[in-house]
């Protein structure tokens, strides 16, 4: 027995495309932590170019966060302001 299911039989779902304006500034509270920085990178990948990242502790030396921020600035052309 062979069943053929037409392409339009199953519903399709595509998540909404989230885009950020290139001329707006986005604030990420806790932006130097793992989740905050991951969200900042996600926003940049969707168009954000101006970020404000806040942190209670600031950025540590030789930290993965420092390397990611450098990459965002140098390779992606992002303008970032860090606030402690």
mmCIF file of N, CA and C in Angstrom:
data_model
loop_
_atom_site.group_PDB
_atom_site.id
_atom_site.type_symbol
_atom_site.label_atom_id
_atom_site.label_comp_id
_atom_site.label_asym_id
_atom_site.label_seq_id
_atom_site.Cartn_x
_atom_site.Cartn_y
_atom_site.Cartn_z
ATOM 1 N N UNK A 1 0.853 -1.172 0.000
ATOM 2 C CA UNK A 1 0.000 0.000 0.000
ATOM 3 C C UNK A 1 0.897 1.232 0.000
ATOM 4 N N UNK A 2 0.636 2.125 -0.907
ATOM 5 C CA UNK A 2 1.378 3.375 -1.002
ATOM 6 C C UNK A 2 0.384 4.510 -0.887
ATOM 7 N N UNK A 3 0.648 5.386 0.056
ATOM 8 C CA UNK A 3 -0.205 6.564 0.223
ATOM 9 C C UNK A 3 0.549 7.787 -0.270
ATOM 10 N N UNK A 4 -0.110 8.562 -1.044
ATOM 11 C CA UNK A 4 0.469 9.817 -1.500
ATOM 12 C C UNK A 4 -0.274 10.955 -0.819
ATOM 13 N N UNK A 5 0.490 11.801 -0.150
ATOM 14 C CA UNK A 5 -0.099 12.936 0.559
ATOM 15 C C UNK A 5 0.227 14.196 -0.239
ATOM 16 N N UNK A 6 -0.793 14.911 -0.663
ATOM 17 C CA UNK A 6 -0.521 16.135 -1.423
ATOM 18 C C UNK A 6 0.193 17.173 -0.555
ATOM 19 N N UNK A 7 0.990 18.022 -1.189
ATOM 20 C CA UNK A 7 1.762 19.043 -0.473
ATOM 21 C C UNK A 7 0.887 20.000 0.330
ATOM 22 N N UNK A 8 -0.312 20.279 -0.146
ATOM 23 C CA UNK A 8 -1.167 21.238 0.554
ATOM 24 C C UNK A 8 -2.011 20.585 1.648
ATOM 25 N N UNK A 9 -1.781 19.308 1.912
ATOM 26 C CA UNK A 9 -2.542 18.600 2.936
ATOM 27 C C UNK A 9 -2.146 19.037 4.346
ATOM 28 N N UNK A 10 -0.842 19.176 4.582
ATOM 29 C CA UNK A 10 -0.361 19.555 5.907
ATOM 30 C C UNK A 10 -0.228 21.065 6.015
ATOM 31 N N UNK A 11 -0.670 21.626 7.132
ATOM 32 C CA UNK A 11 -0.514 23.076 7.295
ATOM 33 C C UNK A 11 0.963 23.436 7.447
ATOM 34 N N UNK A 12 1.321 24.572 6.952
ATOM 35 C CA UNK A 12 2.701 25.041 7.087
ATOM 36 C C UNK A 12 2.742 26.156 8.106
ATOM 37 N N UNK A 13 3.834 26.228 8.800
ATOM 38 C CA UNK A 13 4.022 27.267 9.810
ATOM 39 C C UNK A 13 5.392 27.873 9.606
ATOM 40 N N UNK A 14 5.427 29.166 9.496
ATOM 41 C CA UNK A 14 6.713 29.849 9.458
ATOM 42 C C UNK A 14 6.681 30.945 10.515
ATOM 43 N N UNK A 15 7.654 30.922 11.415
ATOM 44 C CA UNK A 15 7.664 31.926 12.483
ATOM 45 C C UNK A 15 7.808 33.317 11.894
ATOM 46 N N UNK A 16 7.265 34.312 12.571
ATOM 47 C CA UNK A 16 7.379 35.680 12.059
ATOM 48 C C UNK A 16 8.837 36.108 12.002
ATOM 49 N N UNK A 17 9.160 36.825 10.978
ATOM 50 C CA UNK A 17 10.518 37.315 10.821
ATOM 51 C C UNK A 17 10.672 38.585 11.655
ATOM 52 N N UNK A 18 11.551 38.540 12.622
ATOM 53 C CA UNK A 18 11.771 39.691 13.493
ATOM 54 C C UNK A 18 12.957 40.461 12.959
ATOM 55 N N UNK A 19 12.744 41.732 12.692
ATOM 56 C CA UNK A 19 13.803 42.598 12.206
ATOM 57 C C UNK A 19 13.946 43.796 13.135
ATOM 58 N N UNK A 20 15.166 44.257 13.290
ATOM 59 C CA UNK A 20 15.443 45.431 14.108
ATOM 60 C C UNK A 20 15.834 46.583 13.197
ATOM 61 N N UNK A 21 15.441 47.778 13.569
ATOM 62 C CA UNK A 21 15.780 48.956 12.771
ATOM 63 C C UNK A 21 17.259 49.282 12.935
ATOM 64 N N UNK A 22 17.907 49.598 11.836
ATOM 65 C CA UNK A 22 19.333 49.928 11.864
ATOM 66 C C UNK A 22 19.591 51.300 12.477
ATOM 67 N N UNK A 23 18.568 52.153 12.523
ATOM 68 C CA UNK A 23 18.750 53.513 13.036
ATOM 69 C C UNK A 23 18.235 53.690 14.466
ATOM 70 N N UNK A 24 17.914 52.595 15.138
ATOM 71 C CA UNK A 24 17.430 52.660 16.522
ATOM 72 C C UNK A 24 18.471 52.078 17.467
ATOM 73 N N UNK A 25 18.359 52.448 18.741
ATOM 74 C CA UNK A 25 19.253 51.931 19.771
ATOM 75 C C UNK A 25 18.458 50.982 20.662
ATOM 76 N N UNK A 26 19.091 49.853 21.006
ATOM 77 C CA UNK A 26 18.427 48.827 21.810
ATOM 78 C C UNK A 26 19.190 48.616 23.110
ATOM 79 N N UNK A 27 18.450 48.582 24.217
ATOM 80 C CA UNK A 27 19.014 48.443 25.553
ATOM 81 C C UNK A 27 18.861 47.000 26.017
ATOM 82 N N UNK A 28 19.978 46.393 26.439
ATOM 83 C CA UNK A 28 19.964 45.038 26.979
ATOM 84 C C UNK A 28 20.452 45.097 28.423
ATOM 85 N N UNK A 29 19.528 44.930 29.354
ATOM 86 C CA UNK A 29 19.871 44.908 30.768
ATOM 87 C C UNK A 29 20.455 43.525 31.065
ATOM 88 N N UNK A 30 21.614 43.504 31.683
ATOM 89 C CA UNK A 30 22.308 42.244 31.879
ATOM 90 C C UNK A 30 22.950 41.781 30.576
ATOM 91 N N UNK A 31 23.284 42.742 29.734
ATOM 92 C CA UNK A 31 23.764 42.457 28.392
ATOM 93 C C UNK A 31 25.143 41.840 28.296
ATOM 94 N N UNK A 32 25.880 41.772 29.398
ATOM 95 C CA UNK A 32 27.206 41.159 29.349
ATOM 96 C C UNK A 32 27.197 39.730 29.879
ATOM 97 N N UNK A 33 26.042 39.278 30.333
ATOM 98 C CA UNK A 33 25.920 37.891 30.774
ATOM 99 C C UNK A 33 25.652 36.990 29.578
ATOM 100 N N UNK A 34 25.569 35.706 29.815
ATOM 101 C CA UNK A 34 25.394 34.741 28.734
ATOM 102 C C UNK A 34 24.137 34.954 27.914
ATOM 103 N N UNK A 35 22.995 35.049 28.579
ATOM 104 C CA UNK A 35 21.733 35.206 27.863
ATOM 105 C C UNK A 35 21.626 36.595 27.239
ATOM 106 N N UNK A 36 22.008 37.621 27.999
ATOM 107 C CA UNK A 36 21.923 38.985 27.484
ATOM 108 C C UNK A 36 22.785 39.198 26.254
ATOM 109 N N UNK A 37 23.995 38.674 26.282
ATOM 110 C CA UNK A 37 24.891 38.831 25.144
ATOM 111 C C UNK A 37 24.409 37.998 23.956
ATOM 112 N N UNK A 38 23.861 36.820 24.218
ATOM 113 C CA UNK A 38 23.305 36.002 23.137
ATOM 114 C C UNK A 38 22.132 36.723 22.466
ATOM 115 N N UNK A 39 21.303 37.383 23.260
ATOM 116 C CA UNK A 39 20.192 38.153 22.689
ATOM 117 C C UNK A 39 20.700 39.349 21.891
ATOM 118 N N UNK A 40 21.760 39.978 22.364
ATOM 119 C CA UNK A 40 22.345 41.101 21.636
ATOM 120 C C UNK A 40 22.872 40.646 20.277
ATOM 121 N N UNK A 41 23.565 39.524 20.235
ATOM 122 C CA UNK A 41 24.067 38.978 18.965
ATOM 123 C C UNK A 41 22.902 38.625 18.054
ATOM 124 N N UNK A 42 21.868 38.024 18.612
ATOM 125 C CA UNK A 42 20.663 37.682 17.851
ATOM 126 C C UNK A 42 20.048 38.930 17.223
ATOM 127 N N UNK A 43 19.977 40.015 17.985
ATOM 128 C CA UNK A 43 19.415 41.268 17.472
ATOM 129 C C UNK A 43 20.291 41.824 16.355
ATOM 130 N N UNK A 44 21.601 41.755 16.512
ATOM 131 C CA UNK A 44 22.523 42.238 15.478
ATOM 132 C C UNK A 44 22.347 41.428 14.197
ATOM 133 N N UNK A 45 22.172 40.142 14.322
ATOM 134 C CA UNK A 45 21.972 39.297 13.148
ATOM 135 C C UNK A 45 20.676 39.626 12.425
ATOM 136 N N UNK A 46 19.789 40.351 13.101
ATOM 137 C CA UNK A 46 18.518 40.746 12.503
ATOM 138 C C UNK A 46 18.437 42.246 12.246
ATOM 139 N N UNK A 47 19.598 42.916 12.227
ATOM 140 C CA UNK A 47 19.620 44.304 11.785
ATOM 141 C C UNK A 47 20.002 45.366 12.795
ATOM 142 N N UNK A 48 20.003 45.072 14.090
ATOM 143 C CA UNK A 48 20.348 46.089 15.094
ATOM 144 C C UNK A 48 21.811 46.507 14.920
ATOM 145 N N UNK A 49 22.073 47.808 15.032
ATOM 146 C CA UNK A 49 23.437 48.305 14.884
ATOM 147 C C UNK A 49 23.882 49.202 16.048
ATOM 148 N N UNK A 50 22.963 49.588 16.906
ATOM 149 C CA UNK A 50 23.298 50.429 18.062
ATOM 150 C C UNK A 50 22.774 49.740 19.315
ATOM 151 N N UNK A 51 23.699 49.375 20.216
ATOM 152 C CA UNK A 51 23.325 48.650 21.425
ATOM 153 C C UNK A 51 23.851 49.350 22.669
ATOM 154 N N UNK A 52 23.075 49.272 23.727
ATOM 155 C CA UNK A 52 23.526 49.658 25.060
ATOM 156 C C UNK A 52 23.448 48.394 25.899
ATOM 157 N N UNK A 53 24.592 47.986 26.461
ATOM 158 C CA UNK A 53 24.653 46.780 27.283
ATOM 159 C C UNK A 53 24.955 47.186 28.720
ATOM 160 N N UNK A 54 24.108 46.779 29.641
ATOM 161 C CA UNK A 54 24.325 47.117 31.046
ATOM 162 C C UNK A 54 24.737 45.870 31.817
ATOM 163 N N UNK A 55 25.481 46.110 32.908
ATOM 164 C CA UNK A 55 25.936 44.999 33.746
ATOM 165 C C UNK A 55 26.235 45.522 35.138
ATOM 166 N N UNK A 56 25.946 44.739 36.151
ATOM 167 C CA UNK A 56 26.293 45.126 37.521
ATOM 168 C C UNK A 56 27.790 45.010 37.755
ATOM 169 N N UNK A 57 28.420 44.004 37.139
ATOM 170 C CA UNK A 57 29.829 43.723 37.400
ATOM 171 C C UNK A 57 30.779 44.357 36.391
ATOM 172 N N UNK A 58 30.280 44.752 35.239
ATOM 173 C CA UNK A 58 31.160 45.244 34.190
ATOM 174 C C UNK A 58 31.715 44.078 33.403
ATOM 175 N N UNK A 59 32.684 44.349 32.560
ATOM 176 C CA UNK A 59 33.245 43.298 31.722
ATOM 177 C C UNK A 59 34.604 42.881 32.263
ATOM 178 N N UNK A 60 34.802 41.591 32.416
ATOM 179 C CA UNK A 60 36.055 41.065 32.958
ATOM 180 C C UNK A 60 37.114 40.996 31.860
ATOM 181 N N UNK A 61 38.373 41.024 32.255
ATOM 182 C CA UNK A 61 39.449 40.866 31.287
ATOM 183 C C UNK A 61 39.555 39.401 30.884
ATOM 184 N N UNK A 62 40.022 39.158 29.672
ATOM 185 C CA UNK A 62 40.157 37.804 29.121
ATOM 186 C C UNK A 62 38.846 37.036 29.200
ATOM 187 N N UNK A 63 37.762 37.713 28.989
ATOM 188 C CA UNK A 63 36.439 37.117 29.090
ATOM 189 C C UNK A 63 35.897 36.842 27.701
ATOM 190 N N UNK A 64 35.089 35.796 27.579
ATOM 191 C CA UNK A 64 34.445 35.486 26.307
ATOM 192 C C UNK A 64 33.571 36.654 25.850
ATOM 193 N N UNK A 65 32.940 37.340 26.786
ATOM 194 C CA UNK A 65 32.107 38.500 26.452
ATOM 195 C C UNK A 65 32.925 39.569 25.746
ATOM 196 N N UNK A 66 34.134 39.795 26.204
ATOM 197 C CA UNK A 66 35.007 40.806 25.600
ATOM 198 C C UNK A 66 35.302 40.457 24.139
ATOM 199 N N UNK A 67 35.569 39.184 23.863
ATOM 200 C CA UNK A 67 35.855 38.759 22.481
ATOM 201 C C UNK A 67 34.633 38.911 21.593
ATOM 202 N N UNK A 68 33.460 38.583 22.113
ATOM 203 C CA UNK A 68 32.232 38.711 21.326
ATOM 204 C C UNK A 68 31.950 40.174 21.037
ATOM 205 N N UNK A 69 32.124 41.032 22.029
ATOM 206 C CA UNK A 69 31.888 42.466 21.828
ATOM 207 C C UNK A 69 32.863 43.027 20.802
ATOM 208 N N UNK A 70 34.112 42.631 20.884
ATOM 209 C CA UNK A 70 35.103 43.083 19.894
ATOM 210 C C UNK A 70 34.685 42.641 18.487
ATOM 211 N N UNK A 71 34.212 41.403 18.364
ATOM 212 C CA UNK A 71 33.757 40.893 17.066
ATOM 213 C C UNK A 71 32.571 41.710 16.554
ATOM 214 N N UNK A 72 31.613 42.023 17.444
ATOM 215 C CA UNK A 72 30.453 42.816 17.036
ATOM 216 C C UNK A 72 30.874 44.189 16.516
ATOM 217 N N UNK A 73 31.833 44.799 17.193
ATOM 218 C CA UNK A 73 32.281 46.140 16.802
ATOM 219 C C UNK A 73 33.100 46.086 15.514
ATOM 220 N N UNK A 74 34.114 45.234 15.478
ATOM 221 C CA UNK A 74 35.055 45.225 14.365
ATOM 222 C C UNK A 74 34.513 44.542 13.112
ATOM 223 N N UNK A 75 33.824 43.443 13.268
ATOM 224 C CA UNK A 75 33.382 42.676 12.103
ATOM 225 C C UNK A 75 31.957 43.013 11.650
ATOM 226 N N UNK A 76 31.093 43.344 12.595
ATOM 227 C CA UNK A 76 29.693 43.585 12.257
ATOM 228 C C UNK A 76 29.344 45.068 12.170
ATOM 229 N N UNK A 77 30.266 45.940 12.587
ATOM 230 C CA UNK A 77 30.016 47.378 12.502
ATOM 231 C C UNK A 77 29.008 47.902 13.506
ATOM 232 N N UNK A 78 28.910 47.241 14.644
ATOM 233 C CA UNK A 78 27.944 47.620 15.671
ATOM 234 C C UNK A 78 28.550 48.696 16.583
ATOM 235 N N UNK A 79 27.732 49.648 16.986
ATOM 236 C CA UNK A 79 28.130 50.672 17.950
ATOM 237 C C UNK A 79 27.592 50.222 19.317
ATOM 238 N N UNK A 80 28.498 50.062 20.275
ATOM 239 C CA UNK A 80 28.093 49.542 21.583
ATOM 240 C C UNK A 80 28.541 50.485 22.685
ATOM 241 N N UNK A 81 27.626 50.759 23.599
ATOM 242 C CA UNK A 81 27.947 51.522 24.811
ATOM 243 C C UNK A 81 27.762 50.584 25.985
ATOM 244 N N UNK A 82 28.802 50.458 26.814
ATOM 245 C CA UNK A 82 28.737 49.610 28.007
ATOM 246 C C UNK A 82 28.476 50.484 29.223
ATOM 247 N N UNK A 83 27.538 50.080 30.054
ATOM 248 C CA UNK A 83 27.198 50.822 31.260
ATOM 249 C C UNK A 83 27.277 49.881 32.451
ATOM 250 N N UNK A 84 28.041 50.306 33.442
ATOM 251 C CA UNK A 84 28.162 49.521 34.681
ATOM 252 C C UNK A 84 27.373 50.187 35.774
#
